[in-house]
PDB file of C-alpha atoms and ligand atoms in Angstrom:
ATOM      1  CA  UNK F 244      -7.454   2.867 -19.170  1.00 70.00           C
ATOM      2  CA  UNK F 245      -5.478   5.646 -17.520  1.00 86.00           C
ATOM      3  CA  UNK F 246      -5.419   5.375 -13.750  1.00 97.00           C
ATOM      4  CA  UNK F 247      -5.552   8.755 -11.997  1.00 98.00           C
ATOM      5  CA  UNK F 248      -2.403   9.815 -10.183  1.00 98.00           C
ATOM      6  CA  UNK F 249      -1.921  11.550  -6.859  1.00 98.00           C
ATOM      7  CA  UNK F 250       1.003  13.954  -6.537  1.00 98.00           C
ATOM      8  CA  UNK F 251       3.064  13.095  -3.479  1.00 98.00           C
ATOM      9  CA  UNK F 252       4.518  15.839  -1.259  1.00 98.00           C
ATOM     10  CA  UNK F 253       7.877  15.513  -3.054  1.00 98.00           C
ATOM     11  CA  UNK F 254       6.240  16.158  -6.437  1.00 98.00           C
ATOM     12  CA  UNK F 255       6.286  12.548  -7.677  1.00 98.00           C
ATOM     13  CA  UNK F 256       3.067  11.154  -9.190  1.00 98.00           C
ATOM     14  CA  UNK F 257       1.733   7.810  -7.914  1.00 98.00           C
ATOM     15  CA  UNK F 258      -1.002   5.831  -9.687  1.00 98.00           C
ATOM     16  CA  UNK F 259      -3.924   5.767  -7.265  1.00 98.00           C
ATOM     17  CA  UNK F 260      -4.745   2.135  -8.093  1.00 98.00           C
ATOM     18  CA  UNK F 261      -2.130  -0.605  -8.002  1.00 98.00           C
ATOM     19  CA  UNK F 262      -1.624  -4.302  -7.358  1.00 98.00           C
ATOM     20  CA  UNK F 263      -0.354  -5.828  -4.086  1.00 98.00           C
ATOM     21  CA  UNK F 264       1.676  -9.022  -3.806  1.00 98.00           C
ATOM     22  CA  UNK F 265       1.325  -9.972  -0.113  1.00 97.00           C
ATOM     23  CA  UNK F 266       0.886 -13.764   0.213  1.00 94.00           C
ATOM     24  CA  UNK F 267       1.516 -14.323  -3.467  1.00 94.00           C
ATOM     25  CA  UNK F 268       3.428 -17.606  -3.667  1.00 96.00           C
ATOM     26  CA  UNK F 269       6.911 -16.987  -5.154  1.00 97.00           C
ATOM     27  CA  UNK F 270       6.333 -19.941  -7.499  1.00 97.00           C
ATOM     28  CA  UNK F 271       3.353 -18.091  -8.992  1.00 98.00           C
ATOM     29  CA  UNK F 272       4.457 -14.487  -8.605  1.00 98.00           C
ATOM     30  CA  UNK F 273       6.027 -13.996 -12.033  1.00 98.00           C
ATOM     31  CA  UNK F 274       2.863 -15.259 -13.765  1.00 98.00           C
ATOM     32  CA  UNK F 275       0.546 -13.271 -11.489  1.00 98.00           C
ATOM     33  CA  UNK F 276       2.459  -9.988 -11.803  1.00 98.00           C
ATOM     34  CA  UNK F 277       2.746 -10.522 -15.574  1.00 98.00           C
ATOM     35  CA  UNK F 278      -1.043 -10.937 -15.663  1.00 98.00           C
ATOM     36  CA  UNK F 279      -1.496  -7.769 -13.622  1.00 98.00           C
ATOM     37  CA  UNK F 280       0.766  -5.794 -15.972  1.00 98.00           C
ATOM     38  CA  UNK F 281      -1.132  -7.157 -18.983  1.00 98.00           C
ATOM     39  CA  UNK F 282      -4.442  -6.192 -17.394  1.00 98.00           C
ATOM     40  CA  UNK F 283      -3.029  -2.657 -17.134  1.00 98.00           C
ATOM     41  CA  UNK F 284      -1.708  -2.206 -13.612  1.00 98.00           C
ATOM     42  CA  UNK F 285       1.445  -0.072 -13.512  1.00 98.00           C
ATOM     43  CA  UNK F 286       1.850   0.244  -9.733  1.00 98.00           C
ATOM     44  CA  UNK F 287       3.079  -2.799  -7.798  1.00 98.00           C
ATOM     45  CA  UNK F 288       3.185  -2.871  -3.995  1.00 98.00           C
ATOM     46  CA  UNK F 289       5.919  -5.295  -2.895  1.00 98.00           C
ATOM     47  CA  UNK F 290       7.925  -5.890   0.292  1.00 98.00           C
ATOM     48  CA  UNK F 291      11.139  -7.689   1.217  1.00 98.00           C
ATOM     49  CA  UNK F 292       9.279  -9.892   3.696  1.00 98.00           C
ATOM     50  CA  UNK F 293       6.820 -11.133   1.045  1.00 97.00           C
ATOM     51  CA  UNK F 294       9.734 -13.216  -0.271  1.00 97.00           C
ATOM     52  CA  UNK F 295       8.854 -12.607  -3.921  1.00 98.00           C
ATOM     53  CA  UNK F 296      10.819  -9.502  -4.974  1.00 98.00           C
ATOM     54  CA  UNK F 297      12.987 -11.475  -7.419  1.00 98.00           C
ATOM     55  CA  UNK F 298       9.883 -12.877  -9.117  1.00 98.00           C
ATOM     56  CA  UNK F 299       8.275  -9.419  -9.256  1.00 98.00           C
ATOM     57  CA  UNK F 300      11.512  -8.224 -10.868  1.00 98.00           C
ATOM     58  CA  UNK F 301      11.398 -10.984 -13.457  1.00 98.00           C
ATOM     59  CA  UNK F 302       7.841 -10.070 -14.436  1.00 98.00           C
ATOM     60  CA  UNK F 303       8.859  -6.420 -14.769  1.00 98.00           C
ATOM     61  CA  UNK F 304      11.839  -7.310 -16.952  1.00 98.00           C
ATOM     62  CA  UNK F 305       9.801  -9.666 -19.124  1.00 98.00           C
ATOM     63  CA  UNK F 306       7.039  -7.095 -19.644  1.00 98.00           C
ATOM     64  CA  UNK F 307       9.211  -4.738 -21.679  1.00 97.00           C
ATOM     65  CA  UNK F 308       7.263  -1.836 -20.140  1.00 98.00           C
ATOM     66  CA  UNK F 309       9.528   1.233 -19.914  1.00 98.00           C
ATOM     67  CA  UNK F 310      10.748   1.742 -16.347  1.00 98.00           C
ATOM     68  CA  UNK F 311       9.346   5.263 -16.177  1.00 98.00           C
ATOM     69  CA  UNK F 312       5.828   3.927 -16.805  1.00 98.00           C
ATOM     70  CA  UNK F 313       5.987   1.720 -13.722  1.00 98.00           C
ATOM     71  CA  UNK F 314       5.640   2.630 -10.047  1.00 98.00           C
ATOM     72  CA  UNK F 315       7.327   0.071  -7.787  1.00 98.00           C
ATOM     73  CA  UNK F 316       7.120   0.138  -4.001  1.00 98.00           C
ATOM     74  CA  UNK F 317       9.027  -2.093  -1.622  1.00 98.00           C
ATOM     75  CA  UNK F 318       9.413  -2.102   2.145  1.00 98.00           C
ATOM     76  CA  UNK F 319      12.159  -2.508   4.706  1.00 98.00           C
ATOM     77  CA  UNK F 320      11.446  -5.429   7.031  1.00 98.00           C
ATOM     78  CA  UNK F 321      11.556  -5.062  10.798  1.00 98.00           C
ATOM     79  CA  UNK F 322      14.792  -6.990  11.340  1.00 97.00           C
ATOM     80  CA  UNK F 323      16.517  -4.497   9.047  1.00 98.00           C
ATOM     81  CA  UNK F 324      15.728  -1.426  11.136  1.00 98.00           C
ATOM     82  CA  UNK F 325      18.886   0.568  11.856  1.00 98.00           C
ATOM     83  CA  UNK F 326      21.286   2.567   9.709  1.00 98.00           C
ATOM     84  CA  UNK F 327      23.688   0.099   8.099  1.00 98.00           C
ATOM     85  CA  UNK F 328      21.056  -2.633   7.956  1.00 98.00           C
ATOM     86  CA  UNK F 329      18.719  -0.273   6.074  1.00 98.00           C
ATOM     87  CA  UNK F 330      21.488   0.455   3.545  1.00 98.00           C
ATOM     88  CA  UNK F 331      22.070  -3.283   3.146  1.00 98.00           C
ATOM     89  CA  UNK F 332      18.327  -3.963   2.884  1.00 98.00           C
ATOM     90  CA  UNK F 333      17.706  -1.500   0.040  1.00 98.00           C
ATOM     91  CA  UNK F 334      20.733  -2.833  -1.839  1.00 98.00           C
ATOM     92  CA  UNK F 335      19.381  -6.373  -1.564  1.00 98.00           C
ATOM     93  CA  UNK F 336      15.831  -5.370  -2.539  1.00 98.00           C
ATOM     94  CA  UNK F 337      17.093  -3.496  -5.610  1.00 98.00           C
ATOM     95  CA  UNK F 338      19.269  -6.443  -6.595  1.00 98.00           C
ATOM     96  CA  UNK F 339      16.331  -8.827  -6.311  1.00 98.00           C
ATOM     97  CA  UNK F 340      13.965  -6.511  -8.162  1.00 98.00           C
ATOM     98  CA  UNK F 341      16.599  -5.926 -10.841  1.00 98.00           C
ATOM     99  CA  UNK F 342      16.101  -2.167 -10.513  1.00 98.00           C
ATOM    100  CA  UNK F 343      18.425   0.776  -9.962  1.00 98.00           C
ATOM    101  CA  UNK F 344      15.845   2.489  -7.781  1.00 98.00           C
ATOM    102  CA  UNK F 345      12.340   2.007  -6.442  1.00 99.00           C
ATOM    103  CA  UNK F 346       9.659   4.647  -6.730  1.00 99.00           C
ATOM    104  CA  UNK F 347       8.736   4.315  -3.066  1.00 99.00           C
ATOM    105  CA  UNK F 348      10.567   2.762  -0.118  1.00 99.00           C
ATOM    106  CA  UNK F 349       8.705   2.254   3.156  1.00 99.00           C
ATOM    107  CA  UNK F 350       9.516   1.301   6.737  1.00 98.00           C
ATOM    108  CA  UNK F 351       7.121  -1.655   6.980  1.00 98.00           C
ATOM    109  CA  UNK F 352       6.174  -1.384  10.693  1.00 98.00           C
ATOM    110  CA  UNK F 353       7.241   1.095  13.390  1.00 98.00           C
ATOM    111  CA  UNK F 354       8.016  -1.630  15.974  1.00 98.00           C
ATOM    112  CA  UNK F 355       8.091   0.935  18.800  1.00 98.00           C
ATOM    113  CA  UNK F 356       9.509  -1.758  21.114  1.00 97.00           C
ATOM    114  CA  UNK F 357      12.750  -1.709  19.094  1.00 97.00           C
ATOM    115  CA  UNK F 358      12.911   2.109  19.233  1.00 97.00           C
ATOM    116  CA  UNK F 359      14.812   2.259  15.946  1.00 98.00           C
ATOM    117  CA  UNK F 360      12.234   3.687  13.544  1.00 98.00           C
ATOM    118  CA  UNK F 361      13.594   7.215  13.827  1.00 98.00           C
ATOM    119  CA  UNK F 362      17.161   6.078  13.124  1.00 98.00           C
ATOM    120  CA  UNK F 363      15.787   4.006  10.238  1.00 98.00           C
ATOM    121  CA  UNK F 364      13.872   6.991   8.886  1.00 98.00           C
ATOM    122  CA  UNK F 365      17.089   9.051   8.830  1.00 98.00           C
ATOM    123  CA  UNK F 366      18.697   6.195   6.867  1.00 98.00           C
ATOM    124  CA  UNK F 367      15.803   6.287   4.374  1.00 98.00           C
ATOM    125  CA  UNK F 368      16.467  10.008   3.924  1.00 98.00           C
ATOM    126  CA  UNK F 369      20.022   9.085   2.866  1.00 98.00           C
ATOM    127  CA  UNK F 370      18.721   6.315   0.599  1.00 98.00           C
ATOM    128  CA  UNK F 371      16.515   8.901  -1.109  1.00 98.00           C
ATOM    129  CA  UNK F 372      19.403  11.380  -1.392  1.00 98.00           C
ATOM    130  CA  UNK F 373      21.499   8.665  -3.086  1.00 98.00           C
ATOM    131  CA  UNK F 374      18.749   8.115  -5.639  1.00 98.00           C
ATOM    132  CA  UNK F 375      17.895   4.558  -4.599  1.00 99.00           C
ATOM    133  CA  UNK F 376      14.288   5.575  -3.855  1.00 99.00           C
ATOM    134  CA  UNK F 377      12.467   8.449  -5.530  1.00 99.00           C
ATOM    135  CA  UNK F 378      10.040   8.776  -2.626  1.00 99.00           C
ATOM    136  CA  UNK F 379      10.211   7.494   0.954  1.00 99.00           C
ATOM    137  CA  UNK F 380       7.470   6.803   3.434  1.00 99.00           C
ATOM    138  CA  UNK F 381       6.248   4.675   6.287  1.00 99.00           C
ATOM    139  CA  UNK F 382       3.702   1.962   6.922  1.00 98.00           C
ATOM    140  CA  UNK F 383       1.584   1.142   9.951  1.00 98.00           C
ATOM    141  CA  UNK F 384       2.677   4.358  11.675  1.00 98.00           C
ATOM    142  CA  UNK F 385       0.275   5.787  14.237  1.00 98.00           C
ATOM    143  CA  UNK F 386       0.065   9.518  14.910  1.00 98.00           C
ATOM    144  CA  UNK F 387       2.729   9.537  17.681  1.00 98.00           C
ATOM    145  CA  UNK F 388       5.171   7.678  15.390  1.00 98.00           C
ATOM    146  CA  UNK F 389       4.515  10.175  12.601  1.00 98.00           C
ATOM    147  CA  UNK F 390       4.891  13.081  15.018  1.00 98.00           C
ATOM    148  CA  UNK F 391       8.303  11.862  16.105  1.00 98.00           C
ATOM    149  CA  UNK F 392       9.526  11.473  12.525  1.00 98.00           C
ATOM    150  CA  UNK F 393       8.167  14.913  11.643  1.00 98.00           C
ATOM    151  CA  UNK F 394       9.876  16.474  14.659  1.00 98.00           C
ATOM    152  CA  UNK F 395      13.280  14.804  14.252  1.00 98.00           C
ATOM    153  CA  UNK F 396      13.561  14.130  10.527  1.00 98.00           C
ATOM    154  CA  UNK F 397      14.213  16.424   7.593  1.00 98.00           C
ATOM    155  CA  UNK F 398      11.937  14.810   5.024  1.00 98.00           C
ATOM    156  CA  UNK F 399       8.181  14.530   5.553  1.00 98.00           C
ATOM    157  CA  UNK F 400       7.096  10.950   4.699  1.00 99.00           C
ATOM    158  CA  UNK F 401       5.394  10.854   1.309  1.00 99.00           C
ATOM    159  CA  UNK F 402       2.890   8.221   2.453  1.00 99.00           C
ATOM    160  CA  UNK F 403       1.672   6.228   5.424  1.00 99.00           C
ATOM    161  CA  UNK F 404       0.411   2.801   4.306  1.00 98.00           C
ATOM    162  CA  UNK F 405      -2.077   1.573   6.898  1.00 99.00           C
ATOM    163  CA  UNK F 406      -4.769  -1.052   7.329  1.00 98.00           C
ATOM    164  CA  UNK F 407      -7.889   0.650   5.981  1.00 98.00           C
ATOM    165  CA  UNK F 408     -11.273  -0.666   4.829  1.00 98.00           C
ATOM    166  CA  UNK F 409     -14.866   0.364   5.522  1.00 98.00           C
ATOM    167  CA  UNK F 410     -15.090  -1.323   8.945  1.00 98.00           C
ATOM    168  CA  UNK F 411     -11.708   0.163   9.952  1.00 98.00           C
ATOM    169  CA  UNK F 412     -11.607   3.627   8.437  1.00 98.00           C
ATOM    170  CA  UNK F 413      -8.766   5.093  10.566  1.00 98.00           C
ATOM    171  CA  UNK F 414     -10.155   8.625  10.527  1.00 98.00           C
ATOM    172  CA  UNK F 415      -7.687   9.948  13.130  1.00 98.00           C
ATOM    173  CA  UNK F 416      -4.591   8.919  11.177  1.00 98.00           C
ATOM    174  CA  UNK F 417      -6.133  10.079   7.883  1.00 98.00           C
ATOM    175  CA  UNK F 418      -6.920  13.518   9.272  1.00 98.00           C
ATOM    176  CA  UNK F 419      -3.470  13.917  10.797  1.00 98.00           C
ATOM    177  CA  UNK F 420      -1.652  12.645   7.690  1.00 98.00           C
ATOM    178  CA  UNK F 421      -3.675  14.874   5.381  1.00 98.00           C
ATOM    179  CA  UNK F 422      -2.937  17.917   7.549  1.00 98.00           C
ATOM    180  CA  UNK F 423       0.797  17.205   7.134  1.00 98.00           C
ATOM    181  CA  UNK F 424       0.705  16.482   3.391  1.00 98.00           C
ATOM    182  CA  UNK F 425       1.230  12.740   3.857  1.00 99.00           C
ATOM    183  CA  UNK F 426      -0.775  10.610   1.394  1.00 99.00           C
ATOM    184  CA  UNK F 427      -2.590   7.602   2.845  1.00 99.00           C
ATOM    185  CA  UNK F 428      -2.405   4.149   1.285  1.00 99.00           C
ATOM    186  CA  UNK F 429      -5.003   1.520   2.249  1.00 98.00           C
ATOM    187  CA  UNK F 430      -3.762  -1.995   2.889  1.00 98.00           C
ATOM    188  CA  UNK F 431      -6.264  -4.810   3.200  1.00 98.00           C
ATOM    189  CA  UNK F 432      -8.665  -2.601   1.224  1.00 98.00           C
ATOM    190  CA  UNK F 433     -11.190  -5.436   0.915  1.00 98.00           C
ATOM    191  CA  UNK F 434     -10.793  -6.394   4.565  1.00 98.00           C
ATOM    192  CA  UNK F 435      -8.609  -9.306   3.408  1.00 97.00           C
ATOM    193  CA  UNK F 436     -11.848 -11.299   3.060  1.00 95.00           C
ATOM    194  CA  UNK F 437     -11.922 -11.591   6.864  1.00 97.00           C
ATOM    195  CA  UNK F 438     -15.458 -10.211   7.278  1.00 97.00           C
ATOM    196  CA  UNK F 439     -18.475 -10.063   5.019  1.00 98.00           C
ATOM    197  CA  UNK F 440     -17.792  -6.611   3.582  1.00 98.00           C
ATOM    198  CA  UNK F 441     -19.400  -7.568   0.279  1.00 98.00           C
ATOM    199  CA  UNK F 442     -22.658  -8.614   1.972  1.00 98.00           C
ATOM    200  CA  UNK F 443     -23.072  -5.405   3.982  1.00 98.00           C
ATOM    201  CA  UNK F 444     -26.149  -3.582   2.665  1.00 98.00           C
ATOM    202  CA  UNK F 445     -24.501  -0.236   1.779  1.00 98.00           C
ATOM    203  CA  UNK F 446     -21.912  -2.100  -0.312  1.00 98.00           C
ATOM    204  CA  UNK F 447     -24.286  -4.681  -1.796  1.00 98.00           C
ATOM    205  CA  UNK F 448     -26.950  -2.043  -2.568  1.00 98.00           C
ATOM    206  CA  UNK F 449     -24.495   0.267  -4.328  1.00 98.00           C
ATOM    207  CA  UNK F 450     -23.195  -2.702  -6.330  1.00 98.00           C
ATOM    208  CA  UNK F 451     -26.737  -3.523  -7.477  1.00 98.00           C
ATOM    209  CA  UNK F 452     -27.493   0.129  -8.266  1.00 98.00           C
ATOM    210  CA  UNK F 453     -24.416   0.497 -10.499  1.00 98.00           C
ATOM    211  CA  UNK F 454     -24.478  -3.059 -11.861  1.00 98.00           C
ATOM    212  CA  UNK F 455     -20.952  -3.711 -10.592  1.00 98.00           C
ATOM    213  CA  UNK F 456     -19.485  -6.098  -8.010  1.00 98.00           C
ATOM    214  CA  UNK F 457     -19.210  -5.314  -4.285  1.00 98.00           C
ATOM    215  CA  UNK F 458     -15.409  -5.426  -4.644  1.00 98.00           C
ATOM    216  CA  UNK F 459     -15.619  -2.700  -7.291  1.00 98.00           C
ATOM    217  CA  UNK F 460     -17.772  -0.610  -4.932  1.00 98.00           C
ATOM    218  CA  UNK F 461     -15.222  -1.029  -2.137  1.00 98.00           C
ATOM    219  CA  UNK F 462     -12.358   0.005  -4.422  1.00 98.00           C
ATOM    220  CA  UNK F 463     -14.339   3.067  -5.592  1.00 98.00           C
ATOM    221  CA  UNK F 464     -14.927   4.004  -1.950  1.00 98.00           C
ATOM    222  CA  UNK F 465     -11.146   4.119  -1.426  1.00 98.00           C
ATOM    223  CA  UNK F 466     -10.525   6.044  -4.648  1.00 98.00           C
ATOM    224  CA  UNK F 467     -13.280   8.598  -4.003  1.00 98.00           C
ATOM    225  CA  UNK F 468     -11.889   9.118  -0.494  1.00 98.00           C
ATOM    226  CA  UNK F 469      -8.541  10.128  -2.016  1.00 98.00           C
ATOM    227  CA  UNK F 470      -6.797   6.981  -0.806  1.00 98.00           C
ATOM    228  CA  UNK F 471      -4.189   4.975  -2.735  1.00 99.00           C
ATOM    229  CA  UNK F 472      -5.244   1.355  -3.067  1.00 98.00           C
ATOM    230  CA  UNK F 473      -3.744  -1.919  -4.388  1.00 98.00           C
ATOM    231  CA  UNK F 474      -6.077  -4.886  -3.942  1.00 98.00           C
ATOM    232  CA  UNK F 475      -4.549  -8.317  -4.351  1.00 97.00           C
ATOM    233  CA  UNK F 476      -5.911 -11.256  -6.294  1.00 97.00           C
ATOM    234  CA  UNK F 477      -4.288 -14.301  -7.853  1.00 97.00           C
ATOM    235  CA  UNK F 478      -7.069 -14.577 -10.418  1.00 97.00           C
ATOM    236  CA  UNK F 479      -6.769 -12.663 -13.662  1.00 98.00           C
ATOM    237  CA  UNK F 480     -10.555 -12.202 -13.822  1.00 98.00           C
ATOM    238  CA  UNK F 481     -10.615 -10.524 -10.433  1.00 98.00           C
ATOM    239  CA  UNK F 482      -7.550  -8.436 -11.270  1.00 98.00           C
ATOM    240  CA  UNK F 483      -9.414  -7.162 -14.323  1.00 98.00           C
ATOM    241  CA  UNK F 484     -12.590  -6.601 -12.277  1.00 98.00           C
ATOM    242  CA  UNK F 485     -10.662  -4.652  -9.634  1.00 98.00           C
ATOM    243  CA  UNK F 486      -9.043  -2.532 -12.359  1.00 98.00           C
ATOM    244  CA  UNK F 487     -12.361  -1.790 -14.085  1.00 98.00           C
ATOM    245  CA  UNK F 488     -13.530   0.855 -11.629  1.00 98.00           C
ATOM    246  CA  UNK F 489     -13.448   4.048 -13.652  1.00 98.00           C
ATOM    247  CA  UNK F 490     -16.784   3.666 -15.450  1.00 97.00           C
ATOM    248  CA  UNK F 491     -19.033   4.580 -12.506  1.00 98.00           C
ATOM    249  CA  UNK F 492     -19.079   6.859  -9.503  1.00 98.00           C
ATOM    250  CA  UNK F 493     -20.567   6.366  -6.037  1.00 98.00           C
ATOM    251  CA  UNK F 494     -23.006   9.080  -4.992  1.00 98.00           C
ATOM    252  CA  UNK F 495     -22.454  11.192  -1.872  1.00 98.00           C
ATOM    253  CA  UNK F 496     -25.215   9.217  -0.130  1.00 98.00           C
ATOM    254  CA  UNK F 497     -23.617   5.891  -1.044  1.00 98.00           C
ATOM    255  CA  UNK F 498     -20.230   7.078   0.232  1.00 98.00           C
ATOM    256  CA  UNK F 499     -21.845   8.271   3.445  1.00 98.00           C
ATOM    257  CA  UNK F 500     -23.609   4.930   3.969  1.00 98.00           C
ATOM    258  CA  UNK F 501     -20.305   3.051   3.521  1.00 98.00           C
ATOM    259  CA  UNK F 502     -18.544   5.509   5.845  1.00 98.00           C
ATOM    260  CA  UNK F 503     -21.095   4.540   8.491  1.00 98.00           C
ATOM    261  CA  UNK F 504     -19.772   0.942   8.449  1.00 98.00           C
ATOM    262  CA  UNK F 505     -16.713   2.035  10.452  1.00 98.00           C
ATOM    263  CA  UNK F 506     -16.587  -0.003  13.662  1.00 97.00           C
ATOM    264  CA  UNK F 507     -12.895   0.336  14.447  1.00 97.00           C
ATOM    265  CA  UNK F 508     -12.598  -3.306  13.419  1.00 97.00           C
ATOM    266  CA  UNK F 509      -8.979  -4.206  12.784  1.00 98.00           C
ATOM    267  CA  UNK F 510      -8.294  -7.432  10.843  1.00 98.00           C
ATOM    268  CA  UNK F 511      -4.497  -7.272  11.103  1.00 98.00           C
ATOM    269  CA  UNK F 512      -1.905  -6.650  13.818  1.00 98.00           C
ATOM    270  CA  UNK F 513      -1.852  -3.567  16.026  1.00 98.00           C
ATOM    271  CA  UNK F 514       1.310  -1.558  15.205  1.00 98.00           C
ATOM    272  CA  UNK F 515       1.650  -0.445  18.839  1.00 97.00           C
ATOM    273  CA  UNK F 516       2.061  -3.992  20.091  1.00 96.00           C
ATOM    274  CA  UNK F 517       3.180  -6.097  17.102  1.00 95.00           C
ATOM    275  CA  UNK F 518       6.474  -7.868  17.769  1.00 92.00           C
ATOM    276  CA  UNK F 519       7.014  -9.936  14.615  1.00 93.00           C
TER     277      UNK F 519
HETATM  278  P1  NAD J 129      -7.138  -7.336   0.293  1.00 62.91           P
HETATM  279  O1  NAD J 129      -8.071  -6.554   1.145  1.00 62.91           O
HETATM  280  O2  NAD J 129      -6.672  -6.799  -1.006  1.00 62.91           O
HETATM  281  O3  NAD J 129      -7.846  -8.733   0.118  1.00 62.91           O
HETATM  282  C1  NAD J 129      -7.334  -9.756  -0.648  1.00 62.91           C
HETATM  283  C2  NAD J 129      -8.388 -10.856  -0.646  1.00 62.91           C
HETATM  284  O4  NAD J 129      -9.543 -10.393  -1.351  1.00 62.91           O
HETATM  285  C3  NAD J 129      -7.893 -12.090  -1.348  1.00 62.91           C
HETATM  286  O5  NAD J 129      -8.300 -13.193  -0.573  1.00 62.91           O
HETATM  287  C4  NAD J 129      -8.623 -12.083  -2.666  1.00 62.91           C
HETATM  288  O6  NAD J 129      -8.920 -13.374  -3.096  1.00 62.91           O
HETATM  289  C5  NAD J 129      -9.888 -11.324  -2.361  1.00 62.91           C
HETATM  290  N1  NAD J 129     -10.357 -10.579  -3.546  1.00 62.91           N
HETATM  291  C6  NAD J 129      -9.619  -9.743  -4.311  1.00 62.91           C
HETATM  292  N2  NAD J 129     -10.373  -9.251  -5.307  1.00 62.91           N
HETATM  293  C7  NAD J 129     -11.616  -9.771  -5.177  1.00 62.91           C
HETATM  294  C8  NAD J 129     -12.811  -9.635  -5.909  1.00 62.91           C
HETATM  295  N3  NAD J 129     -12.883  -8.845  -6.967  1.00 62.91           N
HETATM  296  N4  NAD J 129     -13.895 -10.323  -5.467  1.00 62.91           N
HETATM  297  C9  NAD J 129     -13.839 -11.125  -4.397  1.00 62.91           C
HETATM  298  N5  NAD J 129     -12.721 -11.289  -3.656  1.00 62.91           N
HETATM  299  C10 NAD J 129     -11.601 -10.617  -4.044  1.00 62.91           C
HETATM  300  O7  NAD J 129      -5.884  -7.730   1.238  1.00 62.91           O
HETATM  301  P2  NAD J 129      -4.313  -7.653   1.139  1.00 62.91           P
HETATM  302  O8  NAD J 129      -3.780  -8.456   0.027  1.00 62.91           O
HETATM  303  O9  NAD J 129      -3.822  -7.954   2.495  1.00 62.91           O
HETATM  304  O10 NAD J 129      -4.022  -6.110   0.867  1.00 62.91           O
HETATM  305  C11 NAD J 129      -3.635  -5.603  -0.401  1.00 62.91           C
HETATM  306  C12 NAD J 129      -2.169  -5.286  -0.419  1.00 62.91           C
HETATM  307  O11 NAD J 129      -1.833  -4.401   0.654  1.00 62.91           O
HETATM  308  C13 NAD J 129      -1.253  -6.479  -0.188  1.00 62.91           C
HETATM  309  O12 NAD J 129      -1.159  -7.337  -1.287  1.00 62.91           O
HETATM  310  C14 NAD J 129       0.033  -5.773   0.144  1.00 62.91           C
HETATM  311  O13 NAD J 129       0.652  -5.265  -1.019  1.00 62.91           O
HETATM  312  C15 NAD J 129      -0.479  -4.639   1.023  1.00 62.91           C
HETATM  313  N6  NAD J 129      -0.391  -4.960   2.461  1.00 62.91           N
HETATM  314  C16 NAD J 129       0.445  -4.239   3.246  1.00 62.91           C
HETATM  315  C17 NAD J 129       0.542  -4.488   4.596  1.00 62.91           C
HETATM  316  C18 NAD J 129       1.452  -3.652   5.430  1.00 62.91           C
HETATM  317  O14 NAD J 129       1.686  -4.000   6.591  1.00 62.91           O
HETATM  318  N7  NAD J 129       1.980  -2.571   4.923  1.00 62.91           N
HETATM  319  C19 NAD J 129      -0.208  -5.509   5.184  1.00 62.91           C
HETATM  320  C20 NAD J 129      -1.064  -6.249   4.372  1.00 62.91           C
HETATM  321  C21 NAD J 129      -1.162  -5.951   3.015  1.00 62.91           C
END
């Protein structure tokens, strides 16, 4: 199975479907990421704060998969915002991952209260210039945060990774990002199981019509909307199910019906006010 790629604004290809490791217990991470790589995933979405970079790195090393066939993202945690702390943070992440560079390095949250995301972005530009990250981007940035980085920085972020699922479709950020050539990544693509996405009629009906699961319908909705998506599951069966989404296509009517589920319903923190 070849996963389609999206070409980022710096020319680098990113597999549109990956595997996320938020809340994956470090004690289980090596096994779970090894399973994901065996299932066929080649894009892993990690973060320093998930506390499992070393275990992700061990699974990568054990897989024997050539480095250039993998796409590895990690993220700079909020306490590491700033210039020198960003340089220290990428060094530590690379050491833990056992890699010379990541494919994508993100500022995890803007934390506007700290007022250091612009300084941190300029540090990421240097990290990219040094070759420690092929692409750089942001996460949880709202339009004003993106506007500031675009106005003051030199590099346009390759991606903005934001909470995005049918009940929280984030049309304003998507439209702005697309107009600036910034790819959008969906976190919590299944709503983190925090509402009954799978029981909503447009999702359940499409699943029945295509003889697939509601999770597969949700993942297709992201893919057919041009979004980059990396659902998480500890179970190998579900990993395989979530990866098996290239044998059917949602119709325009089905996509439209799922689009209509948008209620502006956030399941995670609001980036404007988060202080963790
Ligand atoms: P998700 O929407 O992927 O939901 C995960 C939940 O869905 C789990 O409880 C899992 O058991 C369940 N699930 C997965 N596959 C299923 C299936 N086929 N059928 C039924 N249930 C299924 O939520 P997530 O893990 O928060 O998001 C995915 C990834 O996004 C994370 O692992 C992480 O890499 C990233 N993320 C980033 C941020 C950020 O701030 N940048 C925040 C949260 C998550």
